[in-house]
Amino acid sequence: MAVRDAFGLTFSGATEAGFSSYSQAVRELQCFIGDPVASVDRAIAEDPGFVMAHVFKGYLFGLATEREATAVARTCHEAALPLAATSREQAHVAALGHLAGGRWHEAARLLEDIAIDFPLDALALQTGHQIDFFTGNARMLRDRIGRALPSWQSGMPGYHAILGMQAFGLEEMGDYARAEKLGRAAVDIEPRDGWAQHAVAHVMEMQSRQRDGIAWMRANPEAWTLESFLQVHNWWHLALFHYDLGETGEVLALYDGPIYGERSTLALNMVDASAILWRLHLGGIDVGDRWAALAANWAKAGAGNYAFNDAHAMMAFVGAGQEAPVRTLLEAQREAMRGNDDNAAFTRDVGHPLTLAIKAFGDGNYAEAVRLIRPIRAIAHCFGGSHAQRDVIDLTLIEAALRSGDHALARALAAERALARPNSPLSALFSRRAANLSEN
C-alpha cells in the first residue's frame, strides 16, 4: 500500500484518504497556520502504517524545543521504526531519531542528503531549514534551499514556501535586496505564508527601515494572523520597529495584546515575550508586573533543554527579581553541560555564559556582564536564533558598557552599531550617551 504525490515521491503505508489529511498538514506547516498536529493525527488514524505521517508528527514536536514535546517526538520515532519504508523514508526516520535524541546537527546532515537526492521533498527542506534556524546556521539557511530551488517552478504546490525560506536564508546572509524580492513574491502567491512575511520583516529590521517595516506588517495583518501559530513572532517583529523608534507605548500595547496578552506557555512565544521586555528593561522602562507573570510560566517550563530558551527564561527571572528560579536554571544548565547531545555544546559555549551575564546585569554588576558577553559575541549564532533575535546580546553589552562607565568600550560599541545600523534612532541614542560619558 503506497501513494505517490504530485512530485512523484512515494509514501509507504498510505491510502488516498490518509494522504489527503497528511497533505493538509503539510500545507498548514508551510504557512504556519491551522493545526497540522490534528491533521497528521487524522492521517495516522486512517493509516497506522503510514510511516511519513509518524515522521511528520515527530518533526513537529521535535522542533518545539520543549522537553515534553521532545518525548512525543521520540514516541513517533519508535512508531515509525518498524514500518515499511523506501530508502528516502528510512532516511527521514533516521533524521527524526537524531532530532528526538538532541543531535540537531546529525539530523540536519541527513535531511541535507535527502534534499540533494530529492530536491522536491518539501518536508526535508522545511524541517532542515528550521533546524538550521535553531542551530544558527545562516549559510545552510540559504544554501539548503538554494540547491533545490532550480527544481521548483511557479505553480507547484508549496512553491511559495520554498521562496519564503530562500528569502529568509538570503536575509540571514546579508543579501537583503534579493531576500526582499523573493519574500514579497512568496506573499503575493500566498498571503497567509507567515514565514515569508517574517522574512521581509527581517530585511527591514536589519536595514533599520522602521517605517517601511511598520507599513509592511500593518498592511494586511489579517492574512498573517488568521489561525497562525507564527503570529506572536510576527507581532514581535512589529514591536521591534516601534522599539527602535522609541515608541514605548506602542511596544507595551503590542505586548499586552497579541504578543503576550494570552500569556502563552509555549517556549517560542515566551522567548518573544522575554526578548521585548528585556529590551525595554535595558532602556530603563518600568514594565510593572509583566515580568512576574512571564517568569511564572518560564518556571513551569523547566530549563536545560535548549540553551536559547534558557537565556530568555533568565531574562524573565532577573526582571521579576526572583532568585530561586535563577538558581534552578543555572543548575539545570550545569546538568545539561554534562550531557552528550548538541545542547551540551550550545549551553557550554554560549548559553551558560550568557545567562550568567544576564544575571550579572540584573545584579548591577555591569563590568562582569561585559566580561562574560564579549567572548561569546562572535560565536553566539551557535546556540540558534536569527540576527534580529541575537541582537539582544549586543544591546545588553552596549548598555552594560555604558552603565559600567567604560567610556572607551562604550564609544567603540556605539560606533560599531552606528556603522551597522546607520538609520537607527537607537544607534544615535547610544552614540550620544557614549559621547556624554566620554566628556564626564
CSV table of C-alpha atoms in Angstrom, one decimal, residues 152-388:
chain,number,residue,atom,x,y,z
A,152,TRP,CA,10.9,24.1,-8.3
A,153,GLN,CA,8.6,26.1,-10.6
A,154,SER,CA,5.8,28.6,-10.2
A,155,GLY,CA,2.5,26.7,-9.9
A,156,MET,CA,3.9,23.8,-8.0
A,157,PRO,CA,2.1,23.1,-4.6
A,158,GLY,CA,4.1,24.8,-1.9
A,159,TYR,CA,6.3,26.9,-4.2
A,160,HIS,CA,5.6,30.0,-2.1
A,161,ALA,CA,7.1,28.2,0.9
A,162,ILE,CA,10.3,27.5,-1.0
A,163,LEU,CA,10.6,31.2,-2.0
A,164,GLY,CA,9.9,32.3,1.6
A,165,MET,CA,12.5,30.0,3.1
A,166,GLN,CA,15.0,31.1,0.4
A,167,ALA,CA,14.2,34.7,1.3
A,168,PHE,CA,15.0,34.2,5.0
A,169,GLY,CA,18.2,32.4,4.2
A,170,LEU,CA,19.3,35.2,1.9
A,171,GLU,CA,18.4,37.8,4.6
A,172,GLU,CA,20.5,35.9,7.2
A,173,MET,CA,23.4,36.0,4.8
A,174,GLY,CA,23.0,39.8,4.3
A,175,ASP,CA,21.7,39.5,0.7
A,176,TYR,CA,18.8,41.9,1.5
A,177,ALA,CA,17.7,43.0,-1.9
A,178,ARG,CA,17.2,39.5,-3.2
A,179,ALA,CA,15.7,38.4,0.1
A,180,GLU,CA,13.0,41.1,0.0
A,181,LYS,CA,12.2,40.4,-3.6
A,182,LEU,CA,11.7,36.7,-3.0
A,183,GLY,CA,9.8,37.2,0.2
A,184,ARG,CA,7.4,39.6,-1.4
A,185,ALA,CA,6.9,37.2,-4.3
A,186,ALA,CA,6.1,34.4,-1.8
A,187,VAL,CA,3.5,36.6,-0.1
A,188,ASP,CA,2.0,37.6,-3.4
A,189,ILE,CA,1.5,33.9,-4.2
A,190,GLU,CA,0.2,33.0,-0.7
A,191,PRO,CA,-0.6,36.0,1.6
A,192,ARG,CA,-1.0,33.6,4.6
A,193,ASP,CA,2.6,32.5,4.4
A,194,GLY,CA,3.8,33.7,7.8
A,195,TRP,CA,7.4,32.7,7.3
A,196,ALA,CA,7.7,34.7,4.1
A,197,GLN,CA,6.0,37.7,5.8
A,198,HIS,CA,8.6,37.4,8.5
A,199,ALA,CA,11.5,37.1,6.1
A,200,VAL,CA,10.7,40.5,4.6
A,201,ALA,CA,10.3,42.0,8.2
A,202,HIS,CA,13.8,40.7,8.9
A,203,VAL,CA,15.2,42.5,5.9
A,204,MET,CA,13.6,45.8,7.1
A,205,GLU,CA,14.8,45.2,10.7
A,206,MET,CA,18.4,44.7,9.6
A,207,GLN,CA,18.3,47.7,7.3
A,208,SER,CA,16.7,49.9,10.1
A,209,ARG,CA,13.8,50.7,7.8
A,210,GLN,CA,11.4,51.1,10.7
A,211,ARG,CA,8.6,53.0,8.9
A,212,ASP,CA,8.7,50.5,6.0
A,213,GLY,CA,8.6,47.7,8.4
A,214,ILE,CA,5.6,49.1,10.3
A,215,ALA,CA,3.8,49.6,6.9
A,216,TRP,CA,4.6,46.1,5.8
A,217,MET,CA,3.3,44.5,8.9
A,218,ARG,CA,0.2,46.6,9.2
A,219,ALA,CA,-0.8,46.4,5.6
A,220,ASN,CA,-2.6,43.1,5.8
A,221,PRO,CA,-2.4,41.7,9.3
A,222,GLU,CA,-5.5,39.6,8.8
A,223,ALA,CA,-3.5,37.4,6.3
A,224,TRP,CA,-0.6,36.6,8.6
A,225,THR,CA,-2.6,36.3,11.9
A,226,LEU,CA,-5.6,34.2,10.8
A,227,GLU,CA,-5.2,30.8,12.6
A,228,SER,CA,-1.4,31.4,12.5
A,229,PHE,CA,0.9,29.8,15.1
A,230,LEU,CA,3.6,32.2,13.9
A,231,GLN,CA,1.6,35.3,14.6
A,232,VAL,CA,3.2,36.1,18.0
A,233,HIS,CA,6.6,36.2,16.4
A,234,ASN,CA,5.4,38.4,13.6
A,235,TRP,CA,3.7,40.8,16.1
A,236,TRP,CA,7.1,40.8,17.9
A,237,HIS,CA,8.7,42.0,14.7
A,238,LEU,CA,6.3,44.9,14.5
A,239,ALA,CA,7.1,45.7,18.1
A,240,LEU,CA,10.8,45.8,17.2
A,241,PHE,CA,10.2,48.6,14.7
A,242,HIS,CA,8.3,50.7,17.2
A,243,TYR,CA,11.0,49.9,19.8
A,244,ASP,CA,13.8,51.3,17.6
A,245,LEU,CA,11.8,54.4,17.1
A,246,GLY,CA,11.4,54.8,20.9
A,247,GLU,CA,7.7,54.3,20.7
A,248,THR,CA,7.4,52.6,24.1
A,249,GLY,CA,3.6,52.9,24.3
A,250,GLU,CA,3.1,51.1,21.1
A,251,VAL,CA,5.5,48.3,22.2
A,252,LEU,CA,3.7,47.8,25.5
A,253,ALA,CA,0.3,47.8,23.8
A,254,LEU,CA,1.5,45.1,21.4
A,255,TYR,CA,2.9,43.1,24.4
A,256,ASP,CA,-0.3,43.4,26.3
A,257,GLY,CA,-2.3,42.4,23.3
A,258,PRO,CA,-1.2,40.0,20.6
A,259,ILE,CA,2.3,39.2,21.9
A,260,TYR,CA,1.5,38.1,25.4
A,261,GLY,CA,-2.0,39.1,26.3
A,262,GLU,CA,-3.0,35.4,26.5
A,263,ARG,CA,0.2,34.5,28.5
A,264,SER,CA,1.1,31.5,26.3
A,265,THR,CA,3.2,28.7,27.9
A,266,LEU,CA,4.7,27.8,24.5
A,267,ALA,CA,8.5,28.3,24.7
A,268,LEU,CA,8.6,30.0,21.2
A,269,ASN,CA,6.1,32.6,22.4
A,270,MET,CA,7.7,33.1,25.8
A,271,VAL,CA,11.0,33.8,24.0
A,272,ASP,CA,9.4,36.7,22.2
A,273,ALA,CA,7.8,38.0,25.3
A,274,SER,CA,11.1,37.9,27.2
A,275,ALA,CA,13.0,39.5,24.4
A,276,ILE,CA,10.8,42.5,24.1
A,277,LEU,CA,10.5,43.1,27.9
A,278,TRP,CA,14.3,42.8,28.2
A,279,ARG,CA,14.8,45.4,25.5
A,280,LEU,CA,12.5,47.8,27.5
A,281,HIS,CA,14.4,46.9,30.7
A,282,LEU,CA,17.7,47.8,29.1
A,283,GLY,CA,16.2,51.2,28.3
A,284,GLY,CA,15.1,51.7,31.9
A,285,ILE,CA,11.4,51.3,31.2
A,286,ASP,CA,9.3,50.1,34.1
A,287,VAL,CA,7.2,47.3,32.8
A,288,GLY,CA,5.3,46.8,36.1
A,289,ASP,CA,4.1,43.3,37.0
A,290,ARG,CA,4.5,41.9,33.4
A,291,TRP,CA,7.8,40.2,34.4
A,292,ALA,CA,6.2,38.2,37.2
A,293,ALA,CA,3.5,36.6,35.1
A,294,LEU,CA,6.1,35.7,32.4
A,295,ALA,CA,8.6,34.3,34.9
A,296,ALA,CA,5.9,32.1,36.5
A,297,ASN,CA,5.3,30.4,33.1
A,298,TRP,CA,9.0,30.0,32.4
A,299,ALA,CA,9.4,28.4,35.8
A,300,LYS,CA,6.8,25.8,34.8
A,301,ALA,CA,8.6,25.1,31.5
A,302,GLY,CA,11.8,23.9,33.1
A,303,ALA,CA,15.3,24.5,31.8
A,304,GLY,CA,18.3,22.8,30.4
A,305,ASN,CA,16.6,21.5,27.2
A,306,TYR,CA,17.6,24.3,24.7
A,307,ALA,CA,20.1,27.0,25.7
A,308,PHE,CA,18.5,29.7,23.6
A,309,ASN,CA,15.3,29.3,25.7
A,310,ASP,CA,17.2,29.3,28.9
A,311,ALA,CA,18.7,32.7,28.2
A,312,HIS,CA,15.3,34.2,27.7
A,313,ALA,CA,14.0,32.5,30.8
A,314,MET,CA,16.8,34.1,32.7
A,315,MET,CA,15.7,37.5,31.5
A,316,ALA,CA,12.3,36.9,33.0
A,317,PHE,CA,13.6,35.7,36.3
A,318,VAL,CA,16.0,38.6,36.6
A,319,GLY,CA,13.4,41.1,35.5
A,320,ALA,CA,11.0,39.7,38.1
A,321,GLY,CA,13.7,39.7,40.8
A,322,GLN,CA,13.2,36.0,41.6
A,323,GLU,CA,16.3,34.3,43.0
A,324,ALA,CA,15.1,30.7,43.4
A,325,PRO,CA,14.3,30.1,39.7
A,326,VAL,CA,17.6,31.7,38.8
A,327,ARG,CA,19.5,29.1,40.9
A,328,THR,CA,17.3,26.3,39.5
A,329,LEU,CA,18.0,27.4,35.9
A,330,LEU,CA,21.8,27.6,36.4
A,331,GLU,CA,21.8,24.1,38.0
A,332,ALA,CA,19.8,22.8,35.0
A,333,GLN,CA,22.4,24.3,32.7
A,334,ARG,CA,25.3,22.7,34.6
A,335,GLU,CA,23.5,19.4,34.3
A,336,ALA,CA,22.9,20.0,30.6
A,337,MET,CA,26.6,20.6,30.0
A,338,ARG,CA,27.3,17.2,31.3
A,339,GLY,CA,25.2,15.7,28.6
A,340,ASN,CA,26.3,14.3,25.2
A,341,ASP,CA,23.8,16.0,22.9
A,342,ASP,CA,24.2,19.1,20.9
A,343,ASN,CA,22.6,21.3,23.6
A,344,ALA,CA,25.5,20.5,25.9
A,345,ALA,CA,27.7,22.5,23.4
A,346,PHE,CA,25.0,25.2,22.9
A,347,THR,CA,24.9,25.7,26.6
A,348,ARG,CA,28.7,25.4,27.3
A,349,ASP,CA,29.8,27.7,24.5
A,350,VAL,CA,27.1,30.4,24.6
A,351,GLY,CA,24.0,29.8,26.7
A,352,HIS,CA,25.6,29.4,30.2
A,353,PRO,CA,27.9,32.4,30.0
A,354,LEU,CA,25.1,34.5,28.5
A,355,THR,CA,22.7,33.6,31.3
A,356,LEU,CA,25.4,34.4,33.8
A,357,ALA,CA,25.8,37.8,32.1
A,358,ILE,CA,22.1,38.5,32.3
A,359,LYS,CA,22.2,37.7,36.0
A,360,ALA,CA,25.2,39.9,36.5
A,361,PHE,CA,23.4,42.8,34.7
A,362,GLY,CA,20.4,42.3,36.9
A,363,ASP,CA,22.6,42.4,40.0
A,364,GLY,CA,24.1,45.7,38.8
A,365,ASN,CA,27.5,44.1,38.1
A,366,TYR,CA,27.8,45.6,34.7
A,367,ALA,CA,31.6,45.1,34.3
A,368,GLU,CA,31.0,41.4,34.9
A,369,ALA,CA,28.3,41.3,32.3
A,370,VAL,CA,30.7,42.9,29.8
A,371,ARG,CA,33.4,40.4,30.7
A,372,LEU,CA,31.0,37.5,30.1
A,373,ILE,CA,29.4,38.7,26.9
A,374,ARG,CA,32.5,39.9,24.9
A,375,PRO,CA,34.0,36.4,24.3
A,376,ILE,CA,30.7,34.9,23.0
A,377,ARG,CA,29.6,37.6,20.6
A,378,ALA,CA,31.4,36.1,17.6
A,379,ILE,CA,30.1,32.6,18.2
A,380,ALA,CA,26.6,33.5,19.6
A,381,HIS,CA,25.0,32.1,16.4
A,382,CYS,CA,26.0,28.6,17.5
A,383,PHE,CA,23.1,28.5,20.0
A,384,GLY,CA,20.5,29.4,17.5
A,385,GLY,CA,18.1,32.2,16.6
A,386,SER,CA,18.3,34.9,13.9
A,387,HIS,CA,20.4,38.1,13.7
A,388,ALA,CA,17.4,40.0,14.9
